[in-house]
Coordinates of C-alpha atoms and ligand atoms in Angstrom, one line a residue:
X1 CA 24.6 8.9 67.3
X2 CA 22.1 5.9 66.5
X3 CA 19.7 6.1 64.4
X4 CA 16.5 4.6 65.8
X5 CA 12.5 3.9 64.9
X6 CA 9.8 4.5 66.8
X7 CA 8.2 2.9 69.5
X8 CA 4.9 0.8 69.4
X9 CA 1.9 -0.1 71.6
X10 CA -0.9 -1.8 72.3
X11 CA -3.8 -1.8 74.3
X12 CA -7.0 -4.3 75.4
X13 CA -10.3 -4.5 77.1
X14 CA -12.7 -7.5 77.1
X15 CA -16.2 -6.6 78.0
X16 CA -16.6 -11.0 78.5
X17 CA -13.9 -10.5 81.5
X18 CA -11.4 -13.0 79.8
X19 CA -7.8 -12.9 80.1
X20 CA -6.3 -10.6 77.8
X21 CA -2.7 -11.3 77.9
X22 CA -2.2 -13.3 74.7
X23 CA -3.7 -10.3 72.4
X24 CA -1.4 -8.3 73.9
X25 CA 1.4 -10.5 73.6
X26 CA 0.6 -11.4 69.4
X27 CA -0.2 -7.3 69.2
X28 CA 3.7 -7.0 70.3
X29 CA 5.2 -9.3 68.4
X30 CA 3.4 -8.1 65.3
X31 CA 4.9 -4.9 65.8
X32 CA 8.7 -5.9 67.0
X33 CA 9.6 -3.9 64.3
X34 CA 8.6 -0.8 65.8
X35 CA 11.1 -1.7 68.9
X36 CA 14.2 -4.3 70.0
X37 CA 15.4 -2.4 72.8
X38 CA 12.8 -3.4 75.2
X39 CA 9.3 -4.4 76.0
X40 CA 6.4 -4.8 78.4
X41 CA 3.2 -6.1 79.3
X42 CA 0.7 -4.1 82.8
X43 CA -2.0 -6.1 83.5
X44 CA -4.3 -5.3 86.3
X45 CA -5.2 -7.3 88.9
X46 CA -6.3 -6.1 92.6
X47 CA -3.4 -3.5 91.9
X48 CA -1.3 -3.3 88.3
X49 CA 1.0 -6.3 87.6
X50 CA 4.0 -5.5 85.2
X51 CA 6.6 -7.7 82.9
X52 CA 9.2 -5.7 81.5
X53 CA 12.6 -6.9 79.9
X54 CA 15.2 -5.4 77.7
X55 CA 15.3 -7.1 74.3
X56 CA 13.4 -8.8 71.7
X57 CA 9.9 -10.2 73.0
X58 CA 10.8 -14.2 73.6
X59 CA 9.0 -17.2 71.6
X60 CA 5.6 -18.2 72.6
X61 CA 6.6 -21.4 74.3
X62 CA 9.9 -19.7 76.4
X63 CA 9.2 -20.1 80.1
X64 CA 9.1 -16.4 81.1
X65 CA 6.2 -16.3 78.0
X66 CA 4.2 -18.9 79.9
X67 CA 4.5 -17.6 83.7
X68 CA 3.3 -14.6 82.0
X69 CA -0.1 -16.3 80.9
X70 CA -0.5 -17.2 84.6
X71 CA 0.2 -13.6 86.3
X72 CA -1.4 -11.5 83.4
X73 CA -5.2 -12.5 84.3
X74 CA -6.8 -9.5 84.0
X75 CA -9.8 -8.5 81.1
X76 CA -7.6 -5.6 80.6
X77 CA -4.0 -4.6 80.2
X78 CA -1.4 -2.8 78.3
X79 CA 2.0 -3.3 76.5
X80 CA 5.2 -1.6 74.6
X81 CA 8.1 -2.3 72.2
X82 CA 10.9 0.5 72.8
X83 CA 13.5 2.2 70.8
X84 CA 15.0 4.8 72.6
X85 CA 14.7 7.6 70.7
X86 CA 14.5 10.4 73.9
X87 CA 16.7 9.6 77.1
X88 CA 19.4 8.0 77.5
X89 CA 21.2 4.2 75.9
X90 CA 22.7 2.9 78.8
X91 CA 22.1 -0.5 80.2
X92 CA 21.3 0.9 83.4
X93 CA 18.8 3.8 82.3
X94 CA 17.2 1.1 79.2
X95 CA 16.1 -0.4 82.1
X96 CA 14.6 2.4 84.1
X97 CA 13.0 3.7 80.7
X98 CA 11.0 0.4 79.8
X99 CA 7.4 0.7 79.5
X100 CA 4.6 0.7 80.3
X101 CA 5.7 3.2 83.1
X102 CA 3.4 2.9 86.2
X103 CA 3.1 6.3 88.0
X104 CA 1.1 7.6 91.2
X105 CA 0.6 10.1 93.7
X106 CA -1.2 10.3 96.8
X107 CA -4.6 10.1 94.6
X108 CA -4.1 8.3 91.5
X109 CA -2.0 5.5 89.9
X110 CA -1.6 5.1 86.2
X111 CA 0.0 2.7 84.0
X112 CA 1.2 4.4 80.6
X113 CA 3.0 3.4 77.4
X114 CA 3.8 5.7 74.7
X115 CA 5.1 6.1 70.7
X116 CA 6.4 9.9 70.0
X117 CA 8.6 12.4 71.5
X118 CA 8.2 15.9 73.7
X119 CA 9.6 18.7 72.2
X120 CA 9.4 21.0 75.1
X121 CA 11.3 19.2 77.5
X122 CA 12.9 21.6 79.6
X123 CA 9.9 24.0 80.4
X124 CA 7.6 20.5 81.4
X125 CA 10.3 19.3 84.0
X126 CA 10.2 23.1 85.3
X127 CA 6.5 23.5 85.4
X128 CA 6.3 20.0 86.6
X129 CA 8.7 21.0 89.5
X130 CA 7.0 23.6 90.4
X131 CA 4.0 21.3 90.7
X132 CA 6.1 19.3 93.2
X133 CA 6.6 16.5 90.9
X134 CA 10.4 17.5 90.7
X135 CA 12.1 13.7 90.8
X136 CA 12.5 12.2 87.7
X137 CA 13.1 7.9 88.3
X138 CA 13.6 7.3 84.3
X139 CA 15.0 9.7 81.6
X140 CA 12.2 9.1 79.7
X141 CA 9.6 11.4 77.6
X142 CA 6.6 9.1 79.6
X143 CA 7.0 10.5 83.1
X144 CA 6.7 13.9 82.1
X145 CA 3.2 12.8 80.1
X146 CA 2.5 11.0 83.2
X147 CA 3.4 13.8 85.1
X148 CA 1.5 16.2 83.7
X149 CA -1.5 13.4 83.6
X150 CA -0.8 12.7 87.0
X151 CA -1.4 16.2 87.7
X152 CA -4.9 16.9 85.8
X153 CA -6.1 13.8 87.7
X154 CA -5.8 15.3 91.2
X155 CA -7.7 18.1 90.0
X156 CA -10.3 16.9 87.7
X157 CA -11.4 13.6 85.5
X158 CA -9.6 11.7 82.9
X159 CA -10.9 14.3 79.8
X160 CA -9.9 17.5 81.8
X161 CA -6.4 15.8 82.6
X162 CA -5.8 14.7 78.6
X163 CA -6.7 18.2 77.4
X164 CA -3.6 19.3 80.2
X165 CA -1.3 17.2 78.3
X166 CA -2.9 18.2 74.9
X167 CA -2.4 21.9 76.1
X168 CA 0.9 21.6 77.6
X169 CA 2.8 19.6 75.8
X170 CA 4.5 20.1 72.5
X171 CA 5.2 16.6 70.3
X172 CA 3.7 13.8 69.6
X173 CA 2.4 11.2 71.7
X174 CA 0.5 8.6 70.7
X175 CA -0.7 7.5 74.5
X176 CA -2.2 4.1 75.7
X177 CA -2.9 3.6 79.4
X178 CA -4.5 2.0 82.4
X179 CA -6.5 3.6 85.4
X180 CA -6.2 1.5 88.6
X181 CA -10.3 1.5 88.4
X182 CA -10.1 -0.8 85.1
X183 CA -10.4 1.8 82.4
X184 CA -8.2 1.5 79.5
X185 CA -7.9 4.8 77.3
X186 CA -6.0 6.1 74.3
X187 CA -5.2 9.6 72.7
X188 CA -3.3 11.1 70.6
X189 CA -1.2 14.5 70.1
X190 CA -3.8 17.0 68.1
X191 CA -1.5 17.3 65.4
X192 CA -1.6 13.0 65.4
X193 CA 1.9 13.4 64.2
X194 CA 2.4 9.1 65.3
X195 CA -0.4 6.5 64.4
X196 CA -2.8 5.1 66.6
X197 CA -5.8 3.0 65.2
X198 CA -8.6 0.6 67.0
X199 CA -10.3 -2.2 66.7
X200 CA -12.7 -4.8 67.7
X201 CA -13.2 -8.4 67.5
X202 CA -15.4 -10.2 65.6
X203 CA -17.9 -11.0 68.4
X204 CA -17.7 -7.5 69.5
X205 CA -16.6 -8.6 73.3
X206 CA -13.2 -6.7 73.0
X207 CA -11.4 -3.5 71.8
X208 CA -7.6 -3.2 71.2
X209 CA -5.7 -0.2 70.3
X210 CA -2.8 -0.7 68.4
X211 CA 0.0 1.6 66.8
X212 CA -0.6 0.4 63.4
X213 CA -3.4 -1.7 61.8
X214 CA -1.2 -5.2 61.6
X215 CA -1.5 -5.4 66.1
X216 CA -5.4 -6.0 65.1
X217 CA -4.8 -8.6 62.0
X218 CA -2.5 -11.0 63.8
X219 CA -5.4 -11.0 66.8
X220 CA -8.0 -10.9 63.9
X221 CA -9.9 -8.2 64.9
X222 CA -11.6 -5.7 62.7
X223 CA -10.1 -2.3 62.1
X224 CA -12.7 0.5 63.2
X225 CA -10.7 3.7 63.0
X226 CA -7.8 5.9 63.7
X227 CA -7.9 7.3 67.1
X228 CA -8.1 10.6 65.4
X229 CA -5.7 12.9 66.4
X230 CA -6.4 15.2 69.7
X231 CA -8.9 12.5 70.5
X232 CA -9.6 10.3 73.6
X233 CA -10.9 7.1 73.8
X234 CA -12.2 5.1 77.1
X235 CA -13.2 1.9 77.8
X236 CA -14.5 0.5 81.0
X237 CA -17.3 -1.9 82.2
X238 CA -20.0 1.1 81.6
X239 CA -19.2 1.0 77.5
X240 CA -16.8 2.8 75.1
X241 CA -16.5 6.2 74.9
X242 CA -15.0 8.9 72.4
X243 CA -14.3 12.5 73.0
X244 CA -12.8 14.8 70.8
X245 CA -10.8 16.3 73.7
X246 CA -9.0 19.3 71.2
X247 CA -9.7 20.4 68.0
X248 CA -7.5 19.5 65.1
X249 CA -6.5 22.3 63.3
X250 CA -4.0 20.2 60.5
X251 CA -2.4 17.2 61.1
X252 CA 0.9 16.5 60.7
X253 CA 1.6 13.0 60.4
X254 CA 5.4 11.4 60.2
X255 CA 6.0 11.4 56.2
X256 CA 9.0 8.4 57.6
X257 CA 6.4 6.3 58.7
X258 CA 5.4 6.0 54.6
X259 CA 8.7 5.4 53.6
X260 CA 10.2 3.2 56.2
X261 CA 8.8 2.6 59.9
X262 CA 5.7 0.6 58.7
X263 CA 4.9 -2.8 58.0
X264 CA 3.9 -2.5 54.2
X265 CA 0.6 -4.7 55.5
X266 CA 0.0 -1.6 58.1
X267 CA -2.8 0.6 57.1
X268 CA -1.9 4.4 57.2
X269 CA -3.7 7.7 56.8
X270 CA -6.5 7.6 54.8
X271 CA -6.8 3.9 54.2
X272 CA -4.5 2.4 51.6
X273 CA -2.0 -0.3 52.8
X274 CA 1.0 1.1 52.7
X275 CA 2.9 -1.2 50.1
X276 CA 0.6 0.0 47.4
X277 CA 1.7 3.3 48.4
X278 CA 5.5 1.9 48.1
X279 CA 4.5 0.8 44.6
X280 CA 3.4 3.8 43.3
X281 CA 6.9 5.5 45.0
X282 CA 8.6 3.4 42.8
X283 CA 6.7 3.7 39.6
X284 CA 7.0 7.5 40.7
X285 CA 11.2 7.3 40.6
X286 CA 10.7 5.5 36.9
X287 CA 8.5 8.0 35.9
X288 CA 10.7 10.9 37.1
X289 CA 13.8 9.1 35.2
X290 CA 12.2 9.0 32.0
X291 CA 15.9 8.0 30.7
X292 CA 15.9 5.2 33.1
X293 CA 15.7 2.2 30.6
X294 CA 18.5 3.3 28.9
X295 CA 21.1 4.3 31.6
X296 CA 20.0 0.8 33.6
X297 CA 19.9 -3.5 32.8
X298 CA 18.4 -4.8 36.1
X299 CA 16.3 -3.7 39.3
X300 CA 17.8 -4.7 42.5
X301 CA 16.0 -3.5 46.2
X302 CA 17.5 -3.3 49.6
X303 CA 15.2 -5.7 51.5
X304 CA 12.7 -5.4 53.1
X305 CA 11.3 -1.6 52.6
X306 CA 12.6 -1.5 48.9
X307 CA 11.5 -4.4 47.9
X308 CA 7.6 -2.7 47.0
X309 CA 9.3 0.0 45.6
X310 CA 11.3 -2.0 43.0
X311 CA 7.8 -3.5 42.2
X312 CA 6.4 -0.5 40.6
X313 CA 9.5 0.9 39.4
X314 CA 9.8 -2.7 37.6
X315 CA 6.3 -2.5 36.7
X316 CA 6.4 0.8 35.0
X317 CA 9.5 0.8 33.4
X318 CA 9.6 -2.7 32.2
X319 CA 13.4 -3.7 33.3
X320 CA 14.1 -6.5 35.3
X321 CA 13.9 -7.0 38.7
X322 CA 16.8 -9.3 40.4
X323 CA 16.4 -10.6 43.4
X324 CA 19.9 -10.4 43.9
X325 CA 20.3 -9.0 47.5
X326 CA 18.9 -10.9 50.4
X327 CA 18.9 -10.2 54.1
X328 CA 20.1 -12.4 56.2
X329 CA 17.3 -12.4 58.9
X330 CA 17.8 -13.1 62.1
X331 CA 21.2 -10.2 62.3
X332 CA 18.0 -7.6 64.2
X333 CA 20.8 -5.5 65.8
X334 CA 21.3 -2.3 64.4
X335 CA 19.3 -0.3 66.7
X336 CA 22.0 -1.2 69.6
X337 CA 25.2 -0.2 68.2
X338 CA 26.5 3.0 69.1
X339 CA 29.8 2.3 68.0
X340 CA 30.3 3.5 64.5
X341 CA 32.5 0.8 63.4
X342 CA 30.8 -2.0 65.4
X343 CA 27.7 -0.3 63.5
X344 CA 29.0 -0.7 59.8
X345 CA 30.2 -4.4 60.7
X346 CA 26.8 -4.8 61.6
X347 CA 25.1 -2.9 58.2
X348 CA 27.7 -5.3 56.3
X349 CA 26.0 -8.8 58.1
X350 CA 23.1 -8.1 57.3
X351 CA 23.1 -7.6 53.7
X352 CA 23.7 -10.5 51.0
X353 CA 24.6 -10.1 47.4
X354 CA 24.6 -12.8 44.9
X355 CA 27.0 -12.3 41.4
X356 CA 24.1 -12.3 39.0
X357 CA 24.7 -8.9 38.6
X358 CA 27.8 -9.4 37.1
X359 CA 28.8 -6.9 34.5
X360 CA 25.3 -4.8 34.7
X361 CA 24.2 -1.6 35.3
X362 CA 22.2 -1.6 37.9
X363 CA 19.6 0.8 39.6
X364 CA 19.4 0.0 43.5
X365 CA 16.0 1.1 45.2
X366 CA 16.1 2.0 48.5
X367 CA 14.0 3.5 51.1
X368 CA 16.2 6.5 52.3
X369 CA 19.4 7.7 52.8
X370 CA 19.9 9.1 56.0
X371 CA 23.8 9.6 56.8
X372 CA 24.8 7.4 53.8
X373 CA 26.5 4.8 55.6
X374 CA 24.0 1.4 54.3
X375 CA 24.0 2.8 50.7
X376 CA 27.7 3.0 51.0
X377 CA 28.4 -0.1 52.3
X378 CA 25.8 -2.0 49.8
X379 CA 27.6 0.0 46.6
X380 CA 30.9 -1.6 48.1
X381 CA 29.3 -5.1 47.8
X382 CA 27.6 -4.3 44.2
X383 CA 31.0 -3.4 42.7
X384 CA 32.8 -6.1 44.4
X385 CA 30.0 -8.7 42.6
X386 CA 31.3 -7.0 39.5
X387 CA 28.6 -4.6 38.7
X388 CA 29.5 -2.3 36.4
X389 CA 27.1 0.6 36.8
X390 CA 25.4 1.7 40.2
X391 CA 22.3 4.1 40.4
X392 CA 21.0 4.7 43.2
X393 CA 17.0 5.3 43.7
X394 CA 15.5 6.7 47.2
X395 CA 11.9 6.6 47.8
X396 CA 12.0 9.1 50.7
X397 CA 13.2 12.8 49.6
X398 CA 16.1 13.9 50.2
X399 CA 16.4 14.9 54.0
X400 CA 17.9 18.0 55.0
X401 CA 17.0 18.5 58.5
X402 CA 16.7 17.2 61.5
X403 CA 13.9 15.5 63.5
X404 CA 12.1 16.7 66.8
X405 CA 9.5 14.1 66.9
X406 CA 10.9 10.4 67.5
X407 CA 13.2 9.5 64.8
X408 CA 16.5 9.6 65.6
X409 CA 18.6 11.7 62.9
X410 CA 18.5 14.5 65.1
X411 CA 21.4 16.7 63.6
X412 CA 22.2 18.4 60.8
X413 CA 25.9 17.6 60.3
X414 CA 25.1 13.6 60.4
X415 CA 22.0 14.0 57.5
X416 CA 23.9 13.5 54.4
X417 CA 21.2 15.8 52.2
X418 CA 21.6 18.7 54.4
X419 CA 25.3 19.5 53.1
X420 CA 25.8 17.5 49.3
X421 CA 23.6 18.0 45.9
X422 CA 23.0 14.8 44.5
X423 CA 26.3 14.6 42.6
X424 CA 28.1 15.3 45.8
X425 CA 26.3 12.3 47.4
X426 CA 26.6 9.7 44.7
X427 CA 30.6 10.3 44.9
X428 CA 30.6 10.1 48.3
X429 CA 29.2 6.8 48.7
X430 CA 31.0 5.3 45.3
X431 CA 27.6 5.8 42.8
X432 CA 27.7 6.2 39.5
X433 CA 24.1 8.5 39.7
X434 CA 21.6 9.2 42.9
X435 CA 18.1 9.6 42.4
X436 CA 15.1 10.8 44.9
X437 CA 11.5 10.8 44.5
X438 CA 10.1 14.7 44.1
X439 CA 8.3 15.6 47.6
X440 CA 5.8 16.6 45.7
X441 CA 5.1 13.2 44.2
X442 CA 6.1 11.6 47.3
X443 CA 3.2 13.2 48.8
X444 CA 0.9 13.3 46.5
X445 CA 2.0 9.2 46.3
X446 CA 0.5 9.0 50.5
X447 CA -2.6 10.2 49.6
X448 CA -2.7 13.1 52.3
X449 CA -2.1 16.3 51.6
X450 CA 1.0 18.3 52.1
X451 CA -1.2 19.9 54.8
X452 CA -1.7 16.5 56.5
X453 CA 1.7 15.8 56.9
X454 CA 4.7 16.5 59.0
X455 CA 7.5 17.1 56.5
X456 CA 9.8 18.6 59.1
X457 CA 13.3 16.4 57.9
X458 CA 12.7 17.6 54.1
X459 CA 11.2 20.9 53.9
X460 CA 12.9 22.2 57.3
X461 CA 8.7 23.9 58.3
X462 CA 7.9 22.1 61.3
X463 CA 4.6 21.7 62.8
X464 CA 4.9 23.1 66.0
X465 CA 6.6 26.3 67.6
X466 CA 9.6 24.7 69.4
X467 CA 10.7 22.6 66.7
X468 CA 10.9 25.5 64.5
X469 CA 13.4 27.3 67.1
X470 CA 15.1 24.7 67.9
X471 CA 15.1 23.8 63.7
X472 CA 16.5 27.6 63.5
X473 CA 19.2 27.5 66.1
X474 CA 20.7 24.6 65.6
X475 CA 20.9 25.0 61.4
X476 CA 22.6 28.6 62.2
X477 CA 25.0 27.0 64.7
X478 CA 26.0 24.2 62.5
X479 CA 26.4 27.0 59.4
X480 CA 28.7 28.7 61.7
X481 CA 30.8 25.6 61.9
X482 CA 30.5 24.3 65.4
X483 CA 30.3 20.8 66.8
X484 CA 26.3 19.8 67.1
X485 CA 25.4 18.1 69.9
X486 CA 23.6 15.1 69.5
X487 CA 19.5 15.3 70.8
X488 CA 20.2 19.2 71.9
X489 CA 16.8 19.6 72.9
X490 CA 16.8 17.2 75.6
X491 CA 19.3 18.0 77.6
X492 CA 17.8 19.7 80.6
Ligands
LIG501 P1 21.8 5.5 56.5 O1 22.5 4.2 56.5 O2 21.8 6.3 55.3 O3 22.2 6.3 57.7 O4 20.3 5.2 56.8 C1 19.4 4.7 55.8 C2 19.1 3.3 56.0 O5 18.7 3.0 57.3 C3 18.0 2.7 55.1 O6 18.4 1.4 54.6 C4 16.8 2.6 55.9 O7 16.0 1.5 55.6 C5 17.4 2.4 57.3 N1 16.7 3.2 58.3 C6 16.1 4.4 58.2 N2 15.6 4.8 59.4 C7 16.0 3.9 60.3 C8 15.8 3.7 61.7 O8 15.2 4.6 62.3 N3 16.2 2.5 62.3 C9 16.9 1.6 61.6 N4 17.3 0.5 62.2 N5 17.1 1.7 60.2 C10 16.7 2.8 59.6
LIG502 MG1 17.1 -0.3 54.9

């Protein structure tokens, strides 16, 4: 099974009527790391007007780029980066899954694009069949939002139709969308479990919505606010408006998003950047190894989410930090190799290391270990540059369970921490130690509260019902020794 991030959108309205394309398209790019799989751009003009291509969004200057400028004229419009996390990784269903998604029934039309995952799949599709919206044309999370969206708007306005999906479904969705009247809105899940934040420009004509803080910088707009979770926002020619549509009762935002998803320029939660927060994970793992200075000779990091960690573990322990391993930049592909062995080759490309290490202990920082397979592959390469001594330091706690909400690890028998202690782990992947940060520094490190966040892969508590069962089933089914299914929840 692949291991894959989330998705990430973007949304804009101009109240000076100017095209609104190129936000979108720099909004996109700023957050390709959020998706490679595919992406897309719905405009509106007298009716929506869609790009939408497998891959990496092209150069500015490509060809398809600039026919875009020409189509995309509208003073509002939409747009996605994709990694599949639900559905499934076929070339021909990639293609019916790219977003935005435009939907419609006799009444409505929509144009939707959205970062999360639904947890409770199968009763949607049968409520929504009973609805008479039984054909599915993607396999997709977004048509059963859209769906159930779809549904609310035939009987009442855009508000009453976001507190049915806020009722209804179980999961996280963090929603941007279109209405064929020219409104653009946003919500989120009331638990807010995926970021969404907004923004504005410096001359106050336009709004954009963006899954994290960066899709405003590279447009330089000003960062307002999160969309707060079980909030809507609207924007149309009469103004802006902002509802809190269902009460938040906690939140329960991704604790991954910390360690790995986001840009370390991206601003999370309650308003540091989220390198800072990196830092202090790393002074954290030196603080936690008080011993460190004596077991270790040099710092390396796994680029590029270690690479703040190592900072503050250099910082507060005083070794050295090597800048030994480099990535080689443009090998993106990861996220499309569902061939193990294809996927290790691909692991192995990416990652350089240089022979200053040579005869040193060494302590490797690293974001997370997940099934084992990078840390194993970059020990490999350590030793065979002649280091003597590897010890390995993960900012992300150990994780012992699976995940319900968009991030692919979705067993228990591929997670490495649900089965080995941390001896057991450092053996298997040829390390001489292994060493997490404490989830209760880890937290404490975000600056939300344990409360505020969804810690679902290391604690095994979820934040909603379904998860839990699901959670429960599938951990007794794996004690009992037989074969997980990959992504059980989604099949119908
Ligand atoms: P493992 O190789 O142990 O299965 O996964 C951990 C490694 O994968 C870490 O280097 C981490 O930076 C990276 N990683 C964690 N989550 C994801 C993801 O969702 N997508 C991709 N491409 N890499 C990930
Ligand atoms: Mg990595």
């Amino acid at each position: 099974m692949l291991l894959r991030e989330a998705c990430g959108v973007f949304g804009v309205f101009d109240f000076g009527g100017r095209p609104v394309f190129p936000f979108i398209y720099w909004g996109l790019i700023s957050q390709n790391h959020r998706g490679h799989h595919s992406y897309g751009f719905t405009g509106l003009d007298e009716d929506f007007v869609s790009h939408r291509s497998l891959g990496i969004i092209p150069p500015m200057r490509h060809p398809v780029i600039k026919r875009l400028f020409k189509r995309l004229r509208g003073n509002v419009g939409i747009g996605h980066v994709r990694y599949a996390t639900s559905g499934r990784d076929t070339q021909y269903w990639l293609l019916r899954d790219i977003q935005p998604l435009v939907m419609s029934d006799s009444e409505n039309k929509v144009a939707l694009a959205f970062n999360g995952n639904l947890v409770n799949v199968k009763q949607l599709r049968s409520e929504l069949r009973r609805r008479g919206r039984g054909s599915f044309h993607s396999s997709s999370d977004v048509e059963l939002l859209g769906g159930v969206l779809l549904c609310g708007l035939r009987r009442s306005d855009l508000s009453s139709a976001v507190e049915g999906c806020m009722r209804t479904i179980e999961g996280a969705f963090s929603v941007v969308g279109l209405t064929r009247g020219g409104e653009l809105f946003a919500f989120r899940d009331p638990l807010g479990i995926k970021p969404l934040c907004y923004g504005c420009s410096q001359d106050n004509q336009m709004f954009a919505v963006s899954s994290e803080s960066v899709g405003l910088d590279i447009n330089d707009f000003r960062y307002e606010s999160e969309v707060q979770p079980g909030e809507l926002l609207v924007w149309s020619k009469d103004g802006m408006r902002r509802e809190t549509i269902v009460e938040c009762r906690r939140r329960a935002f991704c604790s991954f998003e910390f360690a790995y998803f986001a840009r370390p320029d991206s601003i999370l939660g309650h308003g540091q950047p989220v390198y800072k927060i990196r830092e202090t994970f790393g002074r954290n793992l030196a603080r936690e190894d008080p011993d460190i200075w004596r077991r270790v000779d040099v710092i390396v990091s796994i680029p590029a989410t270690g690479d703040d960690a190592a900072y503050g573990l250099h910082e507060e322990s005083g070794i050295p930090w090597e800048r030994a391993i480099r990535r080689h930049r443009y090998v993106v592909d990861r996220a499309f190799i569902s061939d193990q062995r294809e996927r290790e080759t691909i692991i192995s490309k990416k990652i350089n290391v240089k022979e200053a290490i040579k005869g040193k202990r060494i302590a490797v920082v690293e974001d997370s270990i997940v099934r084992g397979d990078t840390s194993r592959k970059i020990v490999k390469k350590l030793r065979r540059a002649g280091a003597k001594e590897i010890h390995m330091y993960f900012t992300f706690p150990r994780i012992i369970s699976p995940c319900f909400y968009g991030i692919d690890m979705a067993t228990f028998g591929e997670l490495i921490g649900s089965q080995h202690t941390e001896e057991e782990i450092a053996k298997l992947i040829g390390a001489d130690s292994v060493h997490y940060q404490s989830l209760r520094n880890f937290v404490r490190a975000t600056g939300m509260s344990e409360d505020e966040l969804c810690l679902g892969c290391l604690t095994g508590k979820y934040p909603t019902p379904s998860a839990q069962k699901l959670a429960d089933e599938m951990r007794k089914r794996f004690e009992a020794g037989e074969i997980e299914m990959g992504r059980i929840y989604e099949v119908a």
